[in-house]
XYZ file of N, CA and C in Angstrom:
318
model
N 60.704 138.062 -44.227
C 60.278 137.081 -43.224
C 60.934 135.617 -43.712
N 61.777 135.027 -42.774
C 62.296 133.850 -43.152
C 61.701 132.659 -42.510
N 60.718 132.885 -41.605
C 60.124 131.744 -40.809
C 59.002 131.148 -41.741
N 58.924 129.717 -41.678
C 57.927 129.153 -42.486
C 56.943 128.470 -41.414
N 55.740 128.249 -41.995
C 54.682 127.803 -41.115
C 53.852 126.724 -41.815
N 53.258 125.679 -41.013
C 52.478 124.668 -41.671
C 50.957 124.990 -41.601
N 50.449 125.553 -40.618
C 49.050 125.742 -40.342
C 48.628 127.093 -40.639
N 49.459 127.953 -40.785
C 49.041 129.386 -41.042
C 49.935 130.006 -42.223
N 49.514 131.114 -42.631
C 50.430 131.987 -43.642
C 50.584 133.313 -43.019
N 51.744 133.766 -43.104
C 52.088 135.182 -42.770
C 52.357 135.892 -44.042
N 51.414 136.699 -44.497
C 51.464 137.404 -45.710
C 52.360 138.664 -45.686
N 53.029 138.968 -46.743
C 53.862 140.252 -46.755
C 53.176 141.515 -46.169
N 53.783 142.323 -45.547
C 53.185 143.678 -45.112
C 52.973 144.450 -46.182
N 51.801 145.009 -46.371
C 51.357 145.854 -47.384
C 50.691 147.078 -46.862
N 51.128 148.269 -47.095
C 50.453 149.485 -46.574
C 50.276 149.425 -44.962
N 51.246 148.907 -44.329
C 51.207 148.870 -42.944
C 50.503 147.779 -42.269
N 49.931 146.757 -43.120
C 49.031 145.752 -42.649
C 49.754 144.458 -42.821
N 49.825 143.716 -41.647
C 50.228 142.367 -41.708
C 49.064 141.431 -41.584
N 49.017 140.478 -42.505
C 47.882 139.510 -42.646
C 48.285 138.137 -42.258
N 47.739 137.565 -41.154
C 47.992 136.263 -40.718
C 46.739 135.384 -41.079
N 46.867 134.288 -41.881
C 45.895 133.571 -42.266
C 45.850 132.076 -41.735
N 44.764 131.715 -40.947
C 44.583 130.382 -40.531
C 44.454 129.537 -41.715
N 45.168 128.382 -41.931
C 45.205 127.588 -43.067
C 45.009 126.133 -42.895
N 43.861 125.676 -42.205
C 43.511 124.349 -41.963
C 42.229 124.076 -42.379
N 41.937 124.546 -43.642
C 40.483 124.381 -44.119
C 39.963 123.073 -44.046
N 40.719 122.037 -44.279
C 40.350 120.695 -44.289
C 39.871 120.285 -42.860
N 40.222 120.983 -41.817
C 39.835 120.725 -40.455
C 38.866 121.806 -39.955
N 38.316 122.608 -40.951
C 37.467 123.714 -40.616
C 38.313 124.744 -39.670
N 39.662 124.748 -39.961
C 40.508 125.675 -39.340
C 40.498 125.496 -37.767
N 40.284 124.187 -37.360
C 40.526 123.945 -35.945
C 41.882 124.193 -35.470
N 42.080 124.803 -34.319
C 43.327 125.185 -33.777
C 43.917 124.097 -33.048
N 44.936 123.375 -33.642
C 45.824 122.362 -32.876
C 46.943 123.104 -32.276
N 47.651 122.291 -31.497
C 48.836 122.827 -30.672
C 49.845 123.524 -31.571
N 50.138 122.929 -32.695
C 51.169 123.479 -33.641
C 50.620 124.860 -34.134
N 49.294 124.976 -34.359
C 48.798 126.294 -34.801
C 48.945 127.250 -33.791
N 48.642 126.938 -32.504
C 48.687 127.979 -31.440
C 50.061 128.575 -31.281
N 51.156 127.664 -31.457
C 52.492 128.189 -31.449
C 52.880 128.991 -32.711
N 52.340 128.428 -33.891
C 52.704 129.259 -35.008
C 51.979 130.751 -34.963
N 50.675 130.677 -34.448
C 50.041 131.981 -34.335
C 50.769 132.915 -33.467
N 51.342 132.479 -32.323
C 52.186 133.211 -31.380
C 53.452 133.696 -32.030
N 53.993 132.885 -32.934
C 55.279 133.311 -33.632
C 54.990 134.428 -34.617
N 53.791 134.124 -35.403
C 53.379 135.132 -36.326
C 53.008 136.576 -35.676
N 52.378 136.550 -34.593
C 51.949 137.733 -33.966
C 53.202 138.362 -33.382
N 54.198 137.603 -32.890
C 55.504 138.181 -32.450
C 56.237 138.917 -33.630
N 56.251 138.202 -34.869
C 56.897 138.781 -36.059
C 56.234 140.131 -36.232
N 54.859 140.128 -36.388
C 54.207 141.382 -36.619
C 54.502 142.485 -35.692
N 54.402 142.134 -34.431
C 54.517 143.142 -33.336
C 56.002 143.771 -33.352
N 56.988 142.963 -33.843
C 58.427 143.526 -33.878
C 58.793 144.103 -35.141
N 57.863 144.194 -36.091
C 58.048 144.926 -37.414
C 57.650 146.267 -37.276
N 58.473 147.165 -37.427
C 58.102 148.632 -37.469
C 57.302 149.046 -38.528
N 57.233 148.300 -39.520
C 56.356 148.566 -40.832
C 54.947 148.197 -40.578
N 54.596 147.602 -39.514
C 53.272 147.050 -39.191
C 52.551 147.992 -38.238
N 51.318 148.443 -38.773
C 50.414 149.263 -37.936
C 49.198 148.574 -37.526
N 48.851 147.522 -38.320
C 47.580 146.775 -38.178
C 47.888 145.335 -38.441
N 47.389 144.425 -37.596
C 47.476 142.963 -37.855
C 46.000 142.493 -38.034
N 45.835 141.750 -39.263
C 44.594 141.133 -39.583
C 44.625 139.625 -39.432
N 43.745 139.121 -38.649
C 43.727 137.577 -38.567
C 42.516 137.141 -39.557
N 42.744 136.315 -40.385
C 41.982 135.799 -41.440
C 41.952 134.310 -41.456
N 41.092 133.791 -42.337
C 41.062 132.282 -42.438
C 40.720 131.774 -43.770
N 41.308 130.691 -44.290
C 40.829 130.043 -45.580
C 39.576 129.452 -45.324
N 38.939 129.181 -46.472
C 37.640 128.489 -46.560
C 36.496 129.133 -45.962
N 35.463 128.427 -45.767
C 34.149 129.056 -45.296
C 33.940 129.234 -43.859
N 34.805 128.505 -43.084
C 34.840 128.549 -41.566
C 35.942 129.335 -41.097
N 35.635 130.384 -40.206
C 36.821 131.204 -39.610
C 37.675 130.216 -38.781
N 37.020 129.479 -37.810
C 37.528 128.484 -36.944
C 36.451 127.668 -36.321
N 36.707 126.399 -36.174
C 35.782 125.605 -35.424
C 36.090 125.467 -33.911
N 37.227 126.187 -33.498
C 37.660 126.132 -32.086
C 38.981 125.331 -32.068
N 39.088 124.734 -30.909
C 40.341 123.925 -30.581
C 40.145 122.479 -31.105
N 41.142 121.938 -31.705
C 41.113 120.627 -32.310
C 41.203 119.655 -31.160
N 40.120 119.053 -30.807
C 40.169 118.026 -29.664
C 40.738 116.752 -30.053
N 40.948 116.577 -31.307
C 41.671 115.299 -31.770
C 43.237 115.370 -31.603
N 43.723 116.510 -31.373
C 45.093 116.898 -31.400
C 45.761 116.250 -30.032
N 46.668 115.422 -30.278
C 47.382 114.578 -29.146
C 48.836 114.915 -29.115
N 49.237 116.023 -29.758
C 50.673 116.321 -29.779
C 51.134 116.778 -28.308
N 52.246 116.289 -27.924
C 52.844 116.502 -26.622
C 53.506 117.910 -26.726
N 53.481 118.541 -25.505
C 54.071 119.918 -25.466
C 55.649 119.774 -25.634
N 56.260 118.575 -25.282
C 57.693 118.431 -25.432
C 58.085 118.569 -26.901
N 57.143 118.585 -27.798
C 57.387 118.708 -29.173
C 57.618 120.263 -29.524
N 57.298 121.068 -28.715
C 57.407 122.487 -29.019
C 58.174 123.345 -27.999
N 58.662 124.430 -28.448
C 59.499 125.204 -27.435
C 58.483 126.088 -26.670
N 58.408 125.884 -25.427
C 57.384 126.670 -24.649
C 57.703 128.171 -24.624
N 56.667 128.892 -24.599
C 56.756 130.289 -24.588
C 56.474 131.058 -23.254
N 55.927 130.337 -22.309
C 55.622 130.839 -21.040
C 56.495 130.283 -19.976
N 56.243 130.612 -18.718
C 56.914 130.094 -17.553
C 56.263 128.872 -16.868
N 55.423 128.265 -17.546
C 54.600 127.195 -16.939
C 55.415 125.892 -17.070
N 55.059 125.038 -16.088
C 55.799 123.680 -16.102
C 54.885 122.663 -15.635
N 55.300 121.415 -15.346
C 54.469 120.467 -14.897
C 53.552 119.784 -15.829
N 53.892 119.799 -17.158
C 52.874 119.353 -18.224
C 52.617 117.891 -18.199
N 53.576 117.155 -17.499
C 53.376 115.618 -17.562
C 52.868 115.171 -16.219
N 52.473 116.056 -15.290
C 51.945 115.657 -13.973
C 50.681 114.930 -14.271
N 50.260 113.996 -13.336
C 48.953 113.273 -13.511
C 47.830 114.092 -13.187
N 46.652 113.577 -13.704
C 45.386 114.307 -13.372
C 45.119 115.759 -13.742
N 44.402 116.460 -13.230
C 44.074 117.829 -13.570
C 45.138 118.787 -13.577
N 46.093 118.551 -12.582
C 47.147 119.533 -12.570
C 48.076 119.541 -13.799
N 48.379 118.270 -14.323
C 49.084 118.471 -15.661
C 48.238 118.933 -16.744
N 46.927 118.776 -16.776
C 46.000 119.244 -17.683
C 45.960 120.789 -17.717
N 45.879 121.300 -16.548
C 45.831 122.644 -16.410
C 47.171 123.389 -16.801
N 48.306 122.823 -16.494
C 49.561 123.268 -16.952
C 49.665 123.447 -18.456
N 49.184 122.355 -19.141
C 49.109 122.504 -20.642
C 48.227 123.527 -21.061
N 46.967 123.610 -20.549
C 46.111 124.751 -20.779
C 46.662 126.113 -20.706
N 47.319 126.232 -19.580
C 47.887 127.589 -19.147
C 48.993 128.015 -20.205
N 49.793 126.988 -20.570
C 51.031 127.251 -21.454
C 50.349 127.700 -22.912
N 49.330 126.853 -23.306
C 48.771 127.076 -24.691
C 47.934 128.279 -24.864
N 47.049 128.493 -23.860
C 46.080 129.503 -24.006
C 46.416 130.758 -23.218
N 47.246 130.735 -22.277
C 47.587 131.964 -21.545
C 48.944 132.467 -21.846
N 49.886 131.525 -22.378
C 51.316 131.810 -22.818
C 52.040 132.164 -21.627
């Protein structure tokens, strides 16, 4: 695996098991936008690997995840989108919904 991540770890496949580890213990493993895209990439890697039979999602620290990081203000333009959604910069709830759809529905 040649891909590197900042907020998660993709551990080498062992006995058919891929292990993806959430690694933002300092933020109680809150999921920011960067993490959602990294998780998507890691699950894609595992799904495309013929050696993988099981994918385990784990986390560093004592909290699995505190949920979505509401402090995250990263713009979607900083990431390559994975879905067919658009209109992220529209005003009001329409733009907010487009962002939610891209991140959480893919």
